[in-house]
PDB file of C-alpha atoms in Angstrom:
ATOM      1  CA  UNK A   1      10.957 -21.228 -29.160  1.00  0.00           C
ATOM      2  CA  UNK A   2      10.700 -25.035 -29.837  1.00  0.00           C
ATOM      3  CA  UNK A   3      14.121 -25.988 -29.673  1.00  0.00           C
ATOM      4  CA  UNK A   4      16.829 -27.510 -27.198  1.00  0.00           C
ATOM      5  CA  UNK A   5      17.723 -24.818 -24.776  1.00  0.00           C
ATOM      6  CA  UNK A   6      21.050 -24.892 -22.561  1.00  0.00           C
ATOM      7  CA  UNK A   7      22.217 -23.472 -20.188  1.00  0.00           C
ATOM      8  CA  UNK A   8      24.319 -21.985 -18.768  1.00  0.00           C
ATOM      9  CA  UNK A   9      25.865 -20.582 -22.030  1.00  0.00           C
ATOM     10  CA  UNK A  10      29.290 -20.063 -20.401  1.00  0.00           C
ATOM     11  CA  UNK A  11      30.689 -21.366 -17.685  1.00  0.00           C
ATOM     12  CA  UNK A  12      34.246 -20.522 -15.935  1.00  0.00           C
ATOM     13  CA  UNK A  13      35.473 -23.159 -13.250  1.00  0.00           C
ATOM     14  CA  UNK A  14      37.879 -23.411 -11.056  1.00  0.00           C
ATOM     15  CA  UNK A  15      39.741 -26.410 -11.003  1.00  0.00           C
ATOM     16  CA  UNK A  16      38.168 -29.102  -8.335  1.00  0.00           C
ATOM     17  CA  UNK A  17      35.182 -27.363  -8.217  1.00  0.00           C
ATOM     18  CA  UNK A  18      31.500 -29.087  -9.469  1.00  0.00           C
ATOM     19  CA  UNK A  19      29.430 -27.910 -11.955  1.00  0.00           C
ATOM     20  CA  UNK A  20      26.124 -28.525 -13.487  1.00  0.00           C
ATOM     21  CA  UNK A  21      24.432 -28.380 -17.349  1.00  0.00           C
ATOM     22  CA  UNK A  22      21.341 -28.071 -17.738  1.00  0.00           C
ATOM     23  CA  UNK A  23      19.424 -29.228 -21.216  1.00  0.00           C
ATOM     24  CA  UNK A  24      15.689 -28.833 -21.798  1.00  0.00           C
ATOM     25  CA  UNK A  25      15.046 -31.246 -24.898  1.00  0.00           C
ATOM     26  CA  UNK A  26      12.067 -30.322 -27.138  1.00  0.00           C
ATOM     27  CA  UNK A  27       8.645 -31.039 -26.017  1.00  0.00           C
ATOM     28  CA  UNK A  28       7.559 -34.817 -26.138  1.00  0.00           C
ATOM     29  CA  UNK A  29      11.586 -35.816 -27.561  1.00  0.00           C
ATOM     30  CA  UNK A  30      11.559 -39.192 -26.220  1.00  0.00           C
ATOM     31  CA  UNK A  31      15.832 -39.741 -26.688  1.00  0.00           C
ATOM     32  CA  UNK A  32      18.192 -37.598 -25.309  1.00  0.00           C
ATOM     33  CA  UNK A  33      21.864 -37.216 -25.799  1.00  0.00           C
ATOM     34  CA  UNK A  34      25.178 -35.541 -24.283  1.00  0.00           C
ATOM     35  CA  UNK A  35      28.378 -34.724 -26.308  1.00  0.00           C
ATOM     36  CA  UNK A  36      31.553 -33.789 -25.575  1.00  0.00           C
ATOM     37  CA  UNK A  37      32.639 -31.146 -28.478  1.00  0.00           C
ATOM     38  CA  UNK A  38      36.624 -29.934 -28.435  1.00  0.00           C
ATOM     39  CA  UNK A  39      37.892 -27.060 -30.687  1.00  0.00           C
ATOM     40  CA  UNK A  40      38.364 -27.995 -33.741  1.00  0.00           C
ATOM     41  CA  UNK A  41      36.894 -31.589 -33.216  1.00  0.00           C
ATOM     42  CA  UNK A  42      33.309 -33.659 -34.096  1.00  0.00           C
ATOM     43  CA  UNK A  43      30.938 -34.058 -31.105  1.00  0.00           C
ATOM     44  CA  UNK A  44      31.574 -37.514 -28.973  1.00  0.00           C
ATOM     45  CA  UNK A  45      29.322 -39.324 -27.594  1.00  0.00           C
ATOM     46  CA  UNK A  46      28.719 -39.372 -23.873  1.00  0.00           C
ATOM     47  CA  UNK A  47      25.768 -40.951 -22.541  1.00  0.00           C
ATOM     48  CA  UNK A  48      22.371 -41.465 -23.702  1.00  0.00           C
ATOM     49  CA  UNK A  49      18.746 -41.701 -22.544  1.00  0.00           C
ATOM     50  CA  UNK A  50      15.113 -42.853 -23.693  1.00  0.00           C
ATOM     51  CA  UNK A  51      12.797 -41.301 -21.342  1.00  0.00           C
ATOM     52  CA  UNK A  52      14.228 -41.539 -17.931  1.00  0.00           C
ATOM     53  CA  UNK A  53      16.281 -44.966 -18.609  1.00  0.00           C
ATOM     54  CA  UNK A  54      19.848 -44.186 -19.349  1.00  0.00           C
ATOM     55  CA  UNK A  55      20.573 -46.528 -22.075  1.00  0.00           C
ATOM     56  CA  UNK A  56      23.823 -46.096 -22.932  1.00  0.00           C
ATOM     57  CA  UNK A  57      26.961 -44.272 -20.740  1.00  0.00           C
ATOM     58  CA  UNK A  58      29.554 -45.746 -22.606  1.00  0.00           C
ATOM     59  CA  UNK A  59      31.337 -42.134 -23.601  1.00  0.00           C
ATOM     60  CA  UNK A  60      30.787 -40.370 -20.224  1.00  0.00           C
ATOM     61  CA  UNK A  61      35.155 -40.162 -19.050  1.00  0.00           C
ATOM     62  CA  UNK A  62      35.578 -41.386 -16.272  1.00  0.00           C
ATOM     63  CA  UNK A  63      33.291 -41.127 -12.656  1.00  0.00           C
ATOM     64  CA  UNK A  64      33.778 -37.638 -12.290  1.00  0.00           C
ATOM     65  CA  UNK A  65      31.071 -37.453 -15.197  1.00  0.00           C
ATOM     66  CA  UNK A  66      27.322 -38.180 -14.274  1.00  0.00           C
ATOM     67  CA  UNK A  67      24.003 -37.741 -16.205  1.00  0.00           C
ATOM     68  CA  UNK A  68      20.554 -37.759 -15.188  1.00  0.00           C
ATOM     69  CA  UNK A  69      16.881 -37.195 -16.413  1.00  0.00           C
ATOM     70  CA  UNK A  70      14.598 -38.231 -13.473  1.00  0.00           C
ATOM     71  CA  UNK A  71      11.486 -37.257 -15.207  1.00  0.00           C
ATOM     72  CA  UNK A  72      12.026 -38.083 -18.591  1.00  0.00           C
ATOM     73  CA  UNK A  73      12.771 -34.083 -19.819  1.00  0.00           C
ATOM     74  CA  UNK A  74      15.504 -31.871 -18.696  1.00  0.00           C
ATOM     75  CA  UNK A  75      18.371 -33.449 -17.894  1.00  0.00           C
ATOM     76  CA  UNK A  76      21.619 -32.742 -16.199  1.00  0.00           C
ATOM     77  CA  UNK A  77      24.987 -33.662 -16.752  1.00  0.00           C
ATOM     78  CA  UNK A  78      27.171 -33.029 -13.696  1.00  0.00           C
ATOM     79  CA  UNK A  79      31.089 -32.803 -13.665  1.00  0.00           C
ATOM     80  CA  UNK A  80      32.678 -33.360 -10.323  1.00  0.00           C
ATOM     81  CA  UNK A  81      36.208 -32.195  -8.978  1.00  0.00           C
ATOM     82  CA  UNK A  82      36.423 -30.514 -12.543  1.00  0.00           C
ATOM     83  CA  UNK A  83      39.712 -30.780 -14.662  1.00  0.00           C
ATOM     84  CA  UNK A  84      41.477 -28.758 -17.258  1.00  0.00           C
ATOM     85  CA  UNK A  85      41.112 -31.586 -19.795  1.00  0.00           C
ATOM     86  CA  UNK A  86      37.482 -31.250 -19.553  1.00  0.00           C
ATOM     87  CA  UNK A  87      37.048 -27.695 -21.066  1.00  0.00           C
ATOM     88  CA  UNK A  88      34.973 -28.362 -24.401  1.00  0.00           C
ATOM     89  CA  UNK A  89      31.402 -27.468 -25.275  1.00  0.00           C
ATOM     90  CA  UNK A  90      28.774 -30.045 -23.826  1.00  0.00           C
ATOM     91  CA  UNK A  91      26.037 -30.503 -26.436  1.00  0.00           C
ATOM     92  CA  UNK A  92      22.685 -31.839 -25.535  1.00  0.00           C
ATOM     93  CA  UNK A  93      20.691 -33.402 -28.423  1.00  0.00           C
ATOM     94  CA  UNK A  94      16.894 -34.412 -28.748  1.00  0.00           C
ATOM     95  CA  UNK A  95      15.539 -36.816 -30.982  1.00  0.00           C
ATOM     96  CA  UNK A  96      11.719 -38.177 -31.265  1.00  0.00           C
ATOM     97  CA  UNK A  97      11.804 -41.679 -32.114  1.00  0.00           C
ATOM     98  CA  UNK A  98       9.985 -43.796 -30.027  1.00  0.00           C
ATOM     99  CA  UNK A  99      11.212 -47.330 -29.133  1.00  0.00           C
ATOM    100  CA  UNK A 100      14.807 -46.793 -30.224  1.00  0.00           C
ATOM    101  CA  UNK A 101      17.735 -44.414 -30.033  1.00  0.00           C
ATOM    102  CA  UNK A 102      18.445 -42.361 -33.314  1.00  0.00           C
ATOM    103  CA  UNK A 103      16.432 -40.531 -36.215  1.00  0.00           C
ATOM    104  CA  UNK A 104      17.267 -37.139 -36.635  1.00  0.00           C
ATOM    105  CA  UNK A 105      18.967 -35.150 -33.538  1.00  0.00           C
ATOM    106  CA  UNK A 106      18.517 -31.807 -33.069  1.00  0.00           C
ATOM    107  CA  UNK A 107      20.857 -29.864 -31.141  1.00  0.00           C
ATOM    108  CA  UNK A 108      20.802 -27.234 -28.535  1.00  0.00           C
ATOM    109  CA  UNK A 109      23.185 -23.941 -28.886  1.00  0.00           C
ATOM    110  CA  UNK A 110      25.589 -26.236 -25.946  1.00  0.00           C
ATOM    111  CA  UNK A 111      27.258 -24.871 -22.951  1.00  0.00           C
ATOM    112  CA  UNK A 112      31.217 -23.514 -23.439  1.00  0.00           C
ATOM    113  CA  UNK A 113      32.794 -25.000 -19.946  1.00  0.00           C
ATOM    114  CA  UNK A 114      36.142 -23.578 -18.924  1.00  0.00           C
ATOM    115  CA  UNK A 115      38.188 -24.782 -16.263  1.00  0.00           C
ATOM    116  CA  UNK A 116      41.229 -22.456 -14.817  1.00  0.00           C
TER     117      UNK A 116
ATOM    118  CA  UNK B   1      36.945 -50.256 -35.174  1.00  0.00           C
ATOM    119  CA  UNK B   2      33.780 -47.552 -36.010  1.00  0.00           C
ATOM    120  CA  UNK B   3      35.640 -44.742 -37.456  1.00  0.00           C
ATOM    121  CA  UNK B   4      34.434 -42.006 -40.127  1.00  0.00           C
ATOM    122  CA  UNK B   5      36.747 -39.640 -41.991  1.00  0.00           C
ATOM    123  CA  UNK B   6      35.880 -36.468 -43.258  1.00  0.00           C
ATOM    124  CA  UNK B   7      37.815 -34.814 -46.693  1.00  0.00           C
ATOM    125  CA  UNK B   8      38.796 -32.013 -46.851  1.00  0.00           C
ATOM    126  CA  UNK B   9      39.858 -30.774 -43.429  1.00  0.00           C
ATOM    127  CA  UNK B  10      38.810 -27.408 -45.159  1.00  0.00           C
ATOM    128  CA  UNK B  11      38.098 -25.892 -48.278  1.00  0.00           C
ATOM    129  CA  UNK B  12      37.859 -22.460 -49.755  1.00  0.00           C
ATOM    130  CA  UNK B  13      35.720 -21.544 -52.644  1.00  0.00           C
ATOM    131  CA  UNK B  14      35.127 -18.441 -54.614  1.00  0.00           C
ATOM    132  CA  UNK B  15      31.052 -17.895 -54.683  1.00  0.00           C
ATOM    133  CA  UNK B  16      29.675 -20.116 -57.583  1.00  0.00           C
ATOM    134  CA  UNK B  17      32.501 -23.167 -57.955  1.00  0.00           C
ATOM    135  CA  UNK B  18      31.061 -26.346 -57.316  1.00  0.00           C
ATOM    136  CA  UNK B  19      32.514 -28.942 -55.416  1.00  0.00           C
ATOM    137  CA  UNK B  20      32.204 -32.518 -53.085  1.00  0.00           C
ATOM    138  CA  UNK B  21      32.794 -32.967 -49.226  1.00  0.00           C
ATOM    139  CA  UNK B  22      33.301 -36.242 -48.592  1.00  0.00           C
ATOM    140  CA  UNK B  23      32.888 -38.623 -45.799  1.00  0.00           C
ATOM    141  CA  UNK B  24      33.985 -42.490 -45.255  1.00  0.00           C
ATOM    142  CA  UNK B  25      32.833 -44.595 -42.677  1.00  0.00           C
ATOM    143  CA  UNK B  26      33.405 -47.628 -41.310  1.00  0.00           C
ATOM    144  CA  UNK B  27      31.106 -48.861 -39.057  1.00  0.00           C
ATOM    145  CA  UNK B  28      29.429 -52.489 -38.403  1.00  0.00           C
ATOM    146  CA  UNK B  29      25.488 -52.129 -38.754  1.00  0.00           C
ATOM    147  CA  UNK B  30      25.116 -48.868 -40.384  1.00  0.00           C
ATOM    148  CA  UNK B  31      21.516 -47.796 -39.063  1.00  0.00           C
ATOM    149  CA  UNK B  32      21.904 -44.066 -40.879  1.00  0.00           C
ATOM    150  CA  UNK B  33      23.752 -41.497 -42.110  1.00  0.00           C
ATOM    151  CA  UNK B  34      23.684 -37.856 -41.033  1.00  0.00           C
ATOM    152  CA  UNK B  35      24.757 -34.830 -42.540  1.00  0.00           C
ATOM    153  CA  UNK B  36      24.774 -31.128 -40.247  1.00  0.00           C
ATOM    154  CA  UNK B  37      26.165 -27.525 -40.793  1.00  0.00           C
ATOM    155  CA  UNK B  38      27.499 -26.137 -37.806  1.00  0.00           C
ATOM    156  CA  UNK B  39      28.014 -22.617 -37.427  1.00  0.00           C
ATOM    157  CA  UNK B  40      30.448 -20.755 -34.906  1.00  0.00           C
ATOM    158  CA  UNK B  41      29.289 -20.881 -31.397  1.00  0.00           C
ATOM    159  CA  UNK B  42      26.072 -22.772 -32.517  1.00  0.00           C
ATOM    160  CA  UNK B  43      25.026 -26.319 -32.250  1.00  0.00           C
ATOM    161  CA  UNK B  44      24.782 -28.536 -35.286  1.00  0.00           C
ATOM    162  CA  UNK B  45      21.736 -28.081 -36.915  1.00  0.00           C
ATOM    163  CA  UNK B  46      20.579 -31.214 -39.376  1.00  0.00           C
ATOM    164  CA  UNK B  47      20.663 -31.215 -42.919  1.00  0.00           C
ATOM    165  CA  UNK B  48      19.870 -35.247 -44.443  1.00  0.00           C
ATOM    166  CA  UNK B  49      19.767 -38.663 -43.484  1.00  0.00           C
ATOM    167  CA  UNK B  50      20.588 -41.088 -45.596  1.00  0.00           C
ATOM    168  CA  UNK B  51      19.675 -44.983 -44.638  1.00  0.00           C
ATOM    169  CA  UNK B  52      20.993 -46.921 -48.043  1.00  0.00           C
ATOM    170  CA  UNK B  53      23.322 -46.760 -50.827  1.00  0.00           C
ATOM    171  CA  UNK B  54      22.212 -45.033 -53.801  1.00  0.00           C
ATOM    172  CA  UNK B  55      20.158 -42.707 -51.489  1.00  0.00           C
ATOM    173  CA  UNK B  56      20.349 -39.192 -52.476  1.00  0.00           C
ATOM    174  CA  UNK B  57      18.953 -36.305 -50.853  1.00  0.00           C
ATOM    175  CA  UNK B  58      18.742 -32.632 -52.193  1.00  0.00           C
ATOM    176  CA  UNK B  59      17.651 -29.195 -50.057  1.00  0.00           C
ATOM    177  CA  UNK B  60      18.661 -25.926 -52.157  1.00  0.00           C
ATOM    178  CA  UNK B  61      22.290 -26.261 -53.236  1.00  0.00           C
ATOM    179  CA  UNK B  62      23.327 -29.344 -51.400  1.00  0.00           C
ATOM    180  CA  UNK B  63      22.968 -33.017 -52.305  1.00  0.00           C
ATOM    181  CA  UNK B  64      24.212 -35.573 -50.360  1.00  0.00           C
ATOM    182  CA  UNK B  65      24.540 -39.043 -51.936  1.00  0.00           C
ATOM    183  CA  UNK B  66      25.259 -42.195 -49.754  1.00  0.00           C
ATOM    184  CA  UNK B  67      27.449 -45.367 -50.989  1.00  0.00           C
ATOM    185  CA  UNK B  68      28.586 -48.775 -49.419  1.00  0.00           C
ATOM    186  CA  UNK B  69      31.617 -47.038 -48.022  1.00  0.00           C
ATOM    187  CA  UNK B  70      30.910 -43.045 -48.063  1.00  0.00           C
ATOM    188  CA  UNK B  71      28.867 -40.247 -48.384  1.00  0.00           C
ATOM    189  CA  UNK B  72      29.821 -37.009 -50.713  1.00  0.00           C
ATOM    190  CA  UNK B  73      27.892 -33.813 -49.833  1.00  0.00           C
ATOM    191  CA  UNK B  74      28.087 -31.921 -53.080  1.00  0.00           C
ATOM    192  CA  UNK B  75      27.646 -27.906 -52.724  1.00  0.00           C
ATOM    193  CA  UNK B  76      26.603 -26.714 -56.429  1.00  0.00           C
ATOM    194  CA  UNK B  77      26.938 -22.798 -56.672  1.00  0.00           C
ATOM    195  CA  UNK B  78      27.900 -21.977 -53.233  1.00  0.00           C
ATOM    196  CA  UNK B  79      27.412 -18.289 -51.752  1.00  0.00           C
ATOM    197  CA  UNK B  80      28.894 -16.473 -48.863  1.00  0.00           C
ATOM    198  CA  UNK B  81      26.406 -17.960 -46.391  1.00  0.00           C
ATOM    199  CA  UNK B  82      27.222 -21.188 -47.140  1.00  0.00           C
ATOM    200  CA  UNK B  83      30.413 -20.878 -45.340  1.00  0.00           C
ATOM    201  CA  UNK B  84      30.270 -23.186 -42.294  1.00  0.00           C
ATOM    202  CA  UNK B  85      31.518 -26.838 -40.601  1.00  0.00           C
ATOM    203  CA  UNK B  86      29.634 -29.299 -42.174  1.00  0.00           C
ATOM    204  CA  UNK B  87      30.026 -32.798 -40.166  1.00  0.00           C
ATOM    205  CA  UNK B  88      28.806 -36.374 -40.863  1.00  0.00           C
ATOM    206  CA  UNK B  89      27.921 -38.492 -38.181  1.00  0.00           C
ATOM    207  CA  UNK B  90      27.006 -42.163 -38.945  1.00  0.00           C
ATOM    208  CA  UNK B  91      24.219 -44.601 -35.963  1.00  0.00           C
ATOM    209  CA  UNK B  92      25.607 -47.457 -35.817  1.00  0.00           C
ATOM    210  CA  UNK B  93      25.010 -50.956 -33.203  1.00  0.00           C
ATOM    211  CA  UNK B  94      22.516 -53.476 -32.394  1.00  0.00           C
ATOM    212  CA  UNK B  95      20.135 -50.725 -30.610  1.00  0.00           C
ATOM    213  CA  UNK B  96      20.748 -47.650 -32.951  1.00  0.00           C
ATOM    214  CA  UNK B  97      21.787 -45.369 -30.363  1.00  0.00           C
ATOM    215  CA  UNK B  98      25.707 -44.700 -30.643  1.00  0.00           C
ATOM    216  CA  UNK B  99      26.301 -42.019 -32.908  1.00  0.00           C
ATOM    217  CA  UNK B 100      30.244 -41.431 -34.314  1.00  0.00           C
ATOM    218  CA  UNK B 101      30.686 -37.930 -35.890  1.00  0.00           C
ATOM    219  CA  UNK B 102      33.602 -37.554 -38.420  1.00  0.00           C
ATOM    220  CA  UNK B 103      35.967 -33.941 -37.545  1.00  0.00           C
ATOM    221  CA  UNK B 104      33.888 -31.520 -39.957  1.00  0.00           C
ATOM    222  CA  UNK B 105      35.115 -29.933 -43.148  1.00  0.00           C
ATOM    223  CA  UNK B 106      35.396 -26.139 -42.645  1.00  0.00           C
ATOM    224  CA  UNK B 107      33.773 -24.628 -45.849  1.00  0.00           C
ATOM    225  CA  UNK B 108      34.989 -20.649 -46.343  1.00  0.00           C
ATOM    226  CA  UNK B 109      33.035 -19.451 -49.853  1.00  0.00           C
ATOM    227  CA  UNK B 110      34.872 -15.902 -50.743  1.00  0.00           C
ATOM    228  CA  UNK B 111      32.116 -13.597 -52.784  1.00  0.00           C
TER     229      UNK B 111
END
């Protein structure tokens, strides 16, 4: 398919330990973004890119939280020493403007993180 | 502070009553507004933008219609599969790229 894939799915983590999320944006998506979705609750913001740049972190929580997208495609967000207060579904969101942030997002299926 | 509100928290229709889902927003440098259905353990998946007031857009039995202060997404005849979160989001700032979604209205349409 064309869409934004993530993955994993699912994910169950132990308190303290790492994890990683993987997005793969549609093909030739020049913006990227990562949200932070609780039950019940609108996606927030976490961090944006255009291309490779990260433009924008200004919603990632706190230093545990890290995003990258060396190449300008898939990205990764990363979640060290995990917490229970960061359960929530990560969305990853594609957009094709070029020059600018914004336009139309569309968004992958996201990844349901638990942490015991 | 950005901020946008979205009315009802939920709403439950019997198939074919009309009715609004509204959205205020207060934002400095409104670049667009964005409406999206989300579906249980699904991303959202976009419905309209809408860049100025007066806009309105139409797809099937939604219309969304934009304002100074807030957007209305108006569901004419809903059915069954209708039944979903919808949630506005507005872009907002100097370089267009921070996006504030509102909570979602839960829509249940009973056949």
């Amino acid at each position: 398919g064309a869409g934004v894939s993530q993955s994993p799915r699912y994910k169950v983590a132990k308190r303290g330990q790492d994890v990683a999320l993987r997005c793969d944006p549609i093909s030739g998506h020049v913006s990227l973004f990562w949200y932070q979705q609780a039950l019940g609750q609108g996606p927030e913001f976490l961090t944006y890119f255009q291309n490779e740049a990260q433009l924008d972190k200004s919603g990632l929580p706190s230093d545990r939280f890290f995003a990258e997208r060396p190449e300008g495609s898939v990205s990764t967000l990363k979640i060290q020493r995990t917490q229970q207060e960061d359960s929530a579904v990560y969305l990853c969101a594609s957009s094709s403007p070029v020059g600018g942030g914004g336009g139309e997002q569309y968004f992958g299926p996201g990844t349901r993180l638990t942490v015991t | 502070e950005d901020q946008v509100t979205q009315s009802p928290e939920a709403l439950r229709l019997q198939e074919g009553e009309s009715s609004s889902l509204n959205c205020s927003y207060t934002v400095s440098g409104l670049r667009g507004l964005f409406w999206y259905r989300q579906d249980p353990g699904k991303g959202p998946e976009f419905l309209f933008t809408l860049y100025s007031a007066g806009e309105e857009k139409e797809k099937e039995r939604l219309k969304a219609t934009l304002t100074k202060k807030e957007s209305f997404l108006h569901i004419t005849a809903p059915k069954p599969e209708d039944s979903a979160t919808y949630l506005c989001a507005v872009q907002a700032g100097r370089a267009g790229n921070q996006f504030y979604f509102g909570t979602g209205t839960s829509l249940t349409v009973i056949p």
